[in-house]
Each structure stands twice: as C-alpha cells, then as structure tokens.
Amino acid sequence: MKPVRTAARAMLASVFVISGIRILINPGDNRVEVARRVTDHVGPLLEKIDPRIPSDARSLVRIKAASDVVAGLALATGHLTRPSAAVLAAGLVPTTIAGHPFWSAAKEERPGHETHFLKNLALLGGLLLAAADTEGRPGLRYRTSHAASRSKREVKRAVRTAKREAKIAAMSAAAARRLPG
C-alpha cells in the first residue's frame, strides 16, 4: 500500500506546487481581482489582529501561493503529510469561494464554473483523506487513550506490590519480635 499512497500524495500535491509556483512568479491582475472577493472581507480582520500583517489582495495571493508550494512539497515528499494536507485543504476553501461563485447573484458568464467547483471539491476530499490518513499506524487519539489505560494499570500494579511488601514487612517485624534475644 505504501507505493500507492506515495504516488497518490505526489499526484495530489503536484496541482498545488505547480499552480503555487506560477502564481509566485506572476500573480496576475485577474487573479488578484478574483481574490478580492475574499480578501476584502479577510483584510480588515487581519489588520485588527496585527497591523504588520499584509492585508492587500496581491500579498495575500502570494502568501497563499507560497504556502501551497511548501505544503505541497511536504505532502509529495512524505514529510508532515497530515498537517500539510490540512494546510492545503484550508487554503482551497477560500480559493474555491473566490474563484467559482456560480451560486452568487452576480453570476459571471463563464462556462465550466460548476465543473471547476466540483474539481476543487474532489481535491478537498482527497486532501481530507490525506489529512486523516495514519498510514496504518495508531493515531494520536488511540495512543493517548491507551497510554492512559496503561498508566492506570501500572499504578494499580504498583499499589498491589506496595501492599504486598508492606504485609511482608509487617509479618517479618512480628516474627522478629517473637524471636528471643
């Protein structure tokens, strides 16, 4: 299963790496204008958090592209696969909302918006699967619950051992008192 998983991650990540590099090289005015549908709402929130954070559309588009490249490369190479898939999934949502608003009242007459929306939805599904994939190893939830139960068993064992040793010590002390001299 490992070769299939590795190939699938590389194929899934390639879309994000290639498009991220293209956007980093040339963000394009059209792409920035499309992104304004989301960045106009997010920008003021970012300014409230910290005024040093860039909040203009062009900077946010480049930041998102850089995160796509880094997370895509991490996913493709098998490093931090679950967090990188989660980062890509989180970035895909605003991209889809901004790029394919076929449900809005101000509908653009561009054919294929529904198809591109469904493609992004399929990519999101693949990223969610990659984010949840533990590669057959126990996940953090399983390991923590079993560590807690294992600790509980060890404490019970230690208590039993301590009681047994205290009983033996008490019996030894009583026997020692009965000895002459």
PDB file of C-alpha atoms in Angstrom:
ATOM      1  CA  MET A   1       0.000   0.000   0.000  1.00  0.00           C
ATOM      2  CA  LYS A   2       2.936   2.345   0.576  1.00  0.00           C
ATOM      3  CA  PRO A   3       3.766   2.878  -3.153  1.00  0.00           C
ATOM      4  CA  VAL A   4       0.122   3.675  -3.911  1.00  0.00           C
ATOM      5  CA  ARG A   5      -0.071   6.115  -1.001  1.00  0.00           C
ATOM      6  CA  THR A   6       3.190   7.791  -2.053  1.00  0.00           C
ATOM      7  CA  ALA A   7       2.117   8.139  -5.694  1.00  0.00           C
ATOM      8  CA  ALA A   8      -1.333   9.431  -4.732  1.00  0.00           C
ATOM      9  CA  ARG A   9       0.139  12.096  -2.464  1.00  0.00           C
ATOM     10  CA  ALA A  10       2.595  13.196  -5.140  1.00  0.00           C
ATOM     11  CA  MET A  11      -0.187  13.457  -7.743  1.00  0.00           C
ATOM     12  CA  LEU A  12      -2.439  15.369  -5.356  1.00  0.00           C
ATOM     13  CA  ALA A  13       0.347  17.749  -4.336  1.00  0.00           C
ATOM     14  CA  SER A  14       1.506  18.447  -7.906  1.00  0.00           C
ATOM     15  CA  VAL A  15      -1.517  20.645  -8.623  1.00  0.00           C
ATOM     16  CA  PHE A  16      -0.713  22.892  -5.677  1.00  0.00           C
ATOM     17  CA  VAL A  17       3.038  23.052  -6.240  1.00  0.00           C
ATOM     18  CA  ILE A  18       2.797  23.940  -9.937  1.00  0.00           C
ATOM     19  CA  SER A  19       0.000  26.485  -9.552  1.00  0.00           C
ATOM     20  CA  GLY A  20       1.720  27.984  -6.490  1.00  0.00           C
ATOM     21  CA  ILE A  21       4.980  28.467  -8.390  1.00  0.00           C
ATOM     22  CA  ARG A  22       3.136  30.058 -11.321  1.00  0.00           C
ATOM     23  CA  ILE A  23       1.332  32.463  -9.011  1.00  0.00           C
ATOM     24  CA  LEU A  24       4.525  33.350  -7.134  1.00  0.00           C
ATOM     25  CA  ILE A  25       6.238  34.200 -10.414  1.00  0.00           C
ATOM     26  CA  ASN A  26       3.313  36.213 -11.773  1.00  0.00           C
ATOM     27  CA  PRO A  27       0.223  36.695  -9.597  1.00  0.00           C
ATOM     28  CA  GLY A  28      -1.622  38.418 -12.450  1.00  0.00           C
ATOM     29  CA  ASP A  29      -4.106  41.239 -12.118  1.00  0.00           C
ATOM     30  CA  ASN A  30      -7.060  38.994 -12.962  1.00  0.00           C
ATOM     31  CA  ARG A  31      -6.218  36.544 -10.166  1.00  0.00           C
ATOM     32  CA  VAL A  32      -5.798  39.388  -7.670  1.00  0.00           C
ATOM     33  CA  GLU A  33      -9.172  40.863  -8.679  1.00  0.00           C
ATOM     34  CA  VAL A  34     -10.854  37.482  -8.251  1.00  0.00           C
ATOM     35  CA  ALA A  35      -9.202  37.065  -4.841  1.00  0.00           C
ATOM     36  CA  ARG A  36     -10.631  40.423  -3.717  1.00  0.00           C
ATOM     37  CA  ARG A  37     -13.992  38.689  -3.218  1.00  0.00           C
ATOM     38  CA  VAL A  38     -12.446  37.044  -0.171  1.00  0.00           C
ATOM     39  CA  THR A  39      -9.540  39.329   0.738  1.00  0.00           C
ATOM     40  CA  ASP A  40     -11.812  42.371   1.105  1.00  0.00           C
ATOM     41  CA  HIS A  41     -13.527  40.527   3.954  1.00  0.00           C
ATOM     42  CA  VAL A  42     -10.380  38.986   5.464  1.00  0.00           C
ATOM     43  CA  GLY A  43      -8.105  42.045   5.193  1.00  0.00           C
ATOM     44  CA  PRO A  44      -9.787  44.128   7.916  1.00  0.00           C
ATOM     45  CA  LEU A  45      -9.737  41.130  10.263  1.00  0.00           C
ATOM     46  CA  LEU A  46      -6.016  40.690   9.690  1.00  0.00           C
ATOM     47  CA  GLU A  47      -5.426  44.386  10.353  1.00  0.00           C
ATOM     48  CA  LYS A  48      -7.279  44.079  13.665  1.00  0.00           C
ATOM     49  CA  ILE A  49      -5.117  41.120  14.677  1.00  0.00           C
ATOM     50  CA  ASP A  50      -1.833  42.809  13.833  1.00  0.00           C
ATOM     51  CA  PRO A  51      -1.347  45.839  11.568  1.00  0.00           C
ATOM     52  CA  ARG A  52       2.018  44.461  10.422  1.00  0.00           C
ATOM     53  CA  ILE A  53       0.349  41.507   8.676  1.00  0.00           C
ATOM     54  CA  PRO A  54      -0.075  42.243   4.955  1.00  0.00           C
ATOM     55  CA  SER A  55      -3.741  42.592   4.104  1.00  0.00           C
ATOM     56  CA  ASP A  56      -3.742  43.681   0.462  1.00  0.00           C
ATOM     57  CA  ALA A  57      -5.009  41.181  -2.105  1.00  0.00           C
ATOM     58  CA  ARG A  58      -1.724  40.804  -4.034  1.00  0.00           C
ATOM     59  CA  SER A  59       0.269  39.974  -0.878  1.00  0.00           C
ATOM     60  CA  LEU A  60      -2.353  37.528   0.367  1.00  0.00           C
ATOM     61  CA  VAL A  61      -2.415  35.783  -3.016  1.00  0.00           C
ATOM     62  CA  ARG A  62       1.378  35.400  -2.915  1.00  0.00           C
ATOM     63  CA  ILE A  63       1.351  34.209   0.702  1.00  0.00           C
ATOM     64  CA  LYS A  64      -1.263  31.594  -0.162  1.00  0.00           C
ATOM     65  CA  ALA A  65       0.780  30.524  -3.197  1.00  0.00           C
ATOM     66  CA  ALA A  66       3.918  30.165  -1.071  1.00  0.00           C
ATOM     67  CA  SER A  67       2.040  28.089   1.491  1.00  0.00           C
ATOM     68  CA  ASP A  68       0.716  25.898  -1.347  1.00  0.00           C
ATOM     69  CA  VAL A  69       4.246  25.293  -2.630  1.00  0.00           C
ATOM     70  CA  VAL A  70       5.678  24.478   0.801  1.00  0.00           C
ATOM     71  CA  ALA A  71       2.759  22.303   1.921  1.00  0.00           C
ATOM     72  CA  GLY A  72       2.559  20.616  -1.490  1.00  0.00           C
ATOM     73  CA  LEU A  73       6.250  19.733  -1.426  1.00  0.00           C
ATOM     74  CA  ALA A  74       5.907  18.409   2.120  1.00  0.00           C
ATOM     75  CA  LEU A  75       2.924  16.284   1.097  1.00  0.00           C
ATOM     76  CA  ALA A  76       4.633  14.984  -2.037  1.00  0.00           C
ATOM     77  CA  THR A  77       7.833  14.035  -0.217  1.00  0.00           C
ATOM     78  CA  GLY A  78       6.025  12.397   2.701  1.00  0.00           C
ATOM     79  CA  HIS A  79       7.120  14.892   5.366  1.00  0.00           C
ATOM     80  CA  LEU A  80       4.431  16.127   7.760  1.00  0.00           C
ATOM     81  CA  THR A  81       1.805  14.744   5.415  1.00  0.00           C
ATOM     82  CA  ARG A  82      -1.212  15.197   7.668  1.00  0.00           C
ATOM     83  CA  PRO A  83      -0.533  18.845   8.621  1.00  0.00           C
ATOM     84  CA  SER A  84       0.450  19.760   5.060  1.00  0.00           C
ATOM     85  CA  ALA A  85      -2.747  18.208   3.691  1.00  0.00           C
ATOM     86  CA  ALA A  86      -4.725  20.183   6.277  1.00  0.00           C
ATOM     87  CA  VAL A  87      -2.976  23.431   5.238  1.00  0.00           C
ATOM     88  CA  LEU A  88      -3.751  22.764   1.571  1.00  0.00           C
ATOM     89  CA  ALA A  89      -7.380  21.937   2.387  1.00  0.00           C
ATOM     90  CA  ALA A  90      -7.777  25.115   4.431  1.00  0.00           C
ATOM     91  CA  GLY A  91      -6.342  27.200   1.590  1.00  0.00           C
ATOM     92  CA  LEU A  92      -8.532  25.542  -1.017  1.00  0.00           C
ATOM     93  CA  VAL A  93     -11.782  26.700   0.597  1.00  0.00           C
ATOM     94  CA  PRO A  94     -11.332  30.478   0.110  1.00  0.00           C
ATOM     95  CA  THR A  95      -9.812  29.865  -3.324  1.00  0.00           C
ATOM     96  CA  THR A  96     -12.913  27.956  -4.378  1.00  0.00           C
ATOM     97  CA  ILE A  97     -15.253  30.552  -2.906  1.00  0.00           C
ATOM     98  CA  ALA A  98     -13.451  33.393  -4.678  1.00  0.00           C
ATOM     99  CA  GLY A  99     -12.776  31.634  -7.964  1.00  0.00           C
ATOM    100  CA  HIS A 100     -16.026  29.803  -8.622  1.00  0.00           C
ATOM    101  CA  PRO A 101     -19.019  31.764  -7.292  1.00  0.00           C
ATOM    102  CA  PHE A 102     -21.502  30.170  -9.666  1.00  0.00           C
ATOM    103  CA  TRP A 103     -24.177  30.315  -6.960  1.00  0.00           C
ATOM    104  CA  SER A 104     -23.986  34.085  -6.439  1.00  0.00           C
ATOM    105  CA  ALA A 105     -26.477  36.597  -7.807  1.00  0.00           C
ATOM    106  CA  ALA A 106     -23.753  38.420  -9.767  1.00  0.00           C
ATOM    107  CA  LYS A 107     -23.034  35.312 -11.772  1.00  0.00           C
ATOM    108  CA  GLU A 108     -20.300  35.625 -14.332  1.00  0.00           C
ATOM    109  CA  GLU A 109     -20.999  34.098 -17.697  1.00  0.00           C
ATOM    110  CA  ARG A 110     -18.053  31.743 -17.732  1.00  0.00           C
ATOM    111  CA  PRO A 111     -18.882  28.210 -18.712  1.00  0.00           C
ATOM    112  CA  GLY A 112     -17.485  25.454 -16.567  1.00  0.00           C
ATOM    113  CA  HIS A 113     -17.692  27.126 -13.161  1.00  0.00           C
ATOM    114  CA  GLU A 114     -19.676  24.183 -11.835  1.00  0.00           C
ATOM    115  CA  THR A 115     -17.085  21.748 -13.199  1.00  0.00           C
ATOM    116  CA  HIS A 116     -14.184  23.656 -11.644  1.00  0.00           C
ATOM    117  CA  PHE A 117     -16.095  23.888  -8.383  1.00  0.00           C
ATOM    118  CA  LEU A 118     -16.629  20.118  -8.394  1.00  0.00           C
ATOM    119  CA  LYS A 119     -12.944  19.572  -9.243  1.00  0.00           C
ATOM    120  CA  ASN A 120     -11.957  21.674  -6.243  1.00  0.00           C
ATOM    121  CA  LEU A 121     -14.457  19.757  -4.139  1.00  0.00           C
ATOM    122  CA  ALA A 122     -12.826  16.485  -5.253  1.00  0.00           C
ATOM    123  CA  LEU A 123      -9.375  17.887  -4.406  1.00  0.00           C
ATOM    124  CA  LEU A 124     -10.701  18.892  -0.997  1.00  0.00           C
ATOM    125  CA  GLY A 125     -11.966  15.347  -0.452  1.00  0.00           C
ATOM    126  CA  GLY A 126      -8.561  13.905  -1.346  1.00  0.00           C
ATOM    127  CA  LEU A 127      -6.827  16.357   0.970  1.00  0.00           C
ATOM    128  CA  LEU A 128      -9.168  15.497   3.826  1.00  0.00           C
ATOM    129  CA  LEU A 129      -8.421  11.802   3.291  1.00  0.00           C
ATOM    130  CA  ALA A 130      -4.692  12.563   3.316  1.00  0.00           C
ATOM    131  CA  ALA A 131      -5.090  14.653   6.469  1.00  0.00           C
ATOM    132  CA  ALA A 132      -6.875  11.801   8.235  1.00  0.00           C
ATOM    133  CA  ASP A 133      -4.596   9.012   6.950  1.00  0.00           C
ATOM    134  CA  THR A 134      -2.447   7.486   9.686  1.00  0.00           C
ATOM    135  CA  GLU A 135      -0.743   5.085   7.252  1.00  0.00           C
ATOM    136  CA  GLY A 136      -1.899   2.088   9.259  1.00  0.00           C
ATOM    137  CA  ARG A 137      -0.195   3.314  12.414  1.00  0.00           C
ATOM    138  CA  PRO A 138      -2.155   4.203  15.513  1.00  0.00           C
ATOM    139  CA  GLY A 139      -3.269   7.807  15.608  1.00  0.00           C
ATOM    140  CA  LEU A 140      -2.663  10.260  18.423  1.00  0.00           C
ATOM    141  CA  ARG A 141      -6.110   9.679  19.907  1.00  0.00           C
ATOM    142  CA  TYR A 142      -5.554   5.919  20.105  1.00  0.00           C
ATOM    143  CA  ARG A 143      -2.063   6.278  21.538  1.00  0.00           C
ATOM    144  CA  THR A 144      -3.117   8.738  24.239  1.00  0.00           C
ATOM    145  CA  SER A 145      -6.117   6.666  25.338  1.00  0.00           C
ATOM    146  CA  HIS A 146      -4.005   3.510  25.527  1.00  0.00           C
ATOM    147  CA  ALA A 147      -1.180   5.315  27.324  1.00  0.00           C
ATOM    148  CA  ALA A 148      -3.688   6.480  29.923  1.00  0.00           C
ATOM    149  CA  SER A 149      -5.109   2.983  30.451  1.00  0.00           C
ATOM    150  CA  ARG A 150      -1.590   1.531  30.533  1.00  0.00           C
ATOM    151  CA  SER A 151      -0.612   4.088  33.192  1.00  0.00           C
ATOM    152  CA  LYS A 152      -3.708   3.199  35.190  1.00  0.00           C
ATOM    153  CA  ARG A 153      -2.770  -0.499  35.097  1.00  0.00           C
ATOM    154  CA  GLU A 154       0.792   0.295  36.165  1.00  0.00           C
ATOM    155  CA  VAL A 155      -0.445   2.359  39.119  1.00  0.00           C
ATOM    156  CA  LYS A 156      -2.758  -0.485  40.220  1.00  0.00           C
ATOM    157  CA  ARG A 157       0.141  -2.936  39.941  1.00  0.00           C
ATOM    158  CA  ALA A 158       2.393  -0.634  41.980  1.00  0.00           C
ATOM    159  CA  VAL A 159      -0.281  -0.301  44.689  1.00  0.00           C
ATOM    160  CA  ARG A 160      -0.701  -4.104  44.890  1.00  0.00           C
ATOM    161  CA  THR A 161       3.063  -4.562  45.080  1.00  0.00           C
ATOM    162  CA  ALA A 162       3.382  -1.920  47.810  1.00  0.00           C
ATOM    163  CA  LYS A 163       0.563  -3.562  49.834  1.00  0.00           C
ATOM    164  CA  ARG A 164       2.172  -6.983  49.464  1.00  0.00           C
ATOM    165  CA  GLU A 165       5.592  -5.679  50.511  1.00  0.00           C
ATOM    166  CA  ALA A 166       4.073  -3.815  53.486  1.00  0.00           C
ATOM    167  CA  LYS A 167       2.309  -7.010  54.575  1.00  0.00           C
ATOM    168  CA  ILE A 168       5.558  -8.995  54.275  1.00  0.00           C
ATOM    169  CA  ALA A 169       7.412  -6.308  56.248  1.00  0.00           C
ATOM    170  CA  ALA A 170       4.737  -6.358  58.974  1.00  0.00           C
ATOM    171  CA  MET A 171       4.904 -10.159  59.175  1.00  0.00           C
ATOM    172  CA  SER A 172       8.703 -10.027  59.338  1.00  0.00           C
ATOM    173  CA  ALA A 173       8.590  -7.438  62.119  1.00  0.00           C
ATOM    174  CA  ALA A 174       6.081  -9.513  64.093  1.00  0.00           C
ATOM    175  CA  ALA A 175       8.201 -12.631  63.646  1.00  0.00           C
ATOM    176  CA  ALA A 176      11.303 -10.711  64.717  1.00  0.00           C
ATOM    177  CA  ARG A 177       9.585  -9.574  67.943  1.00  0.00           C
ATOM    178  CA  ARG A 178       8.816 -13.209  68.838  1.00  0.00           C
ATOM    179  CA  LEU A 179      12.422 -14.289  68.468  1.00  0.00           C
ATOM    180  CA  PRO A 180      14.432 -14.475  71.688  1.00  0.00           C
ATOM    181  CA  GLY A 181      17.196 -12.033  72.289  1.00  0.00           C
TER     182      GLY A 181
END
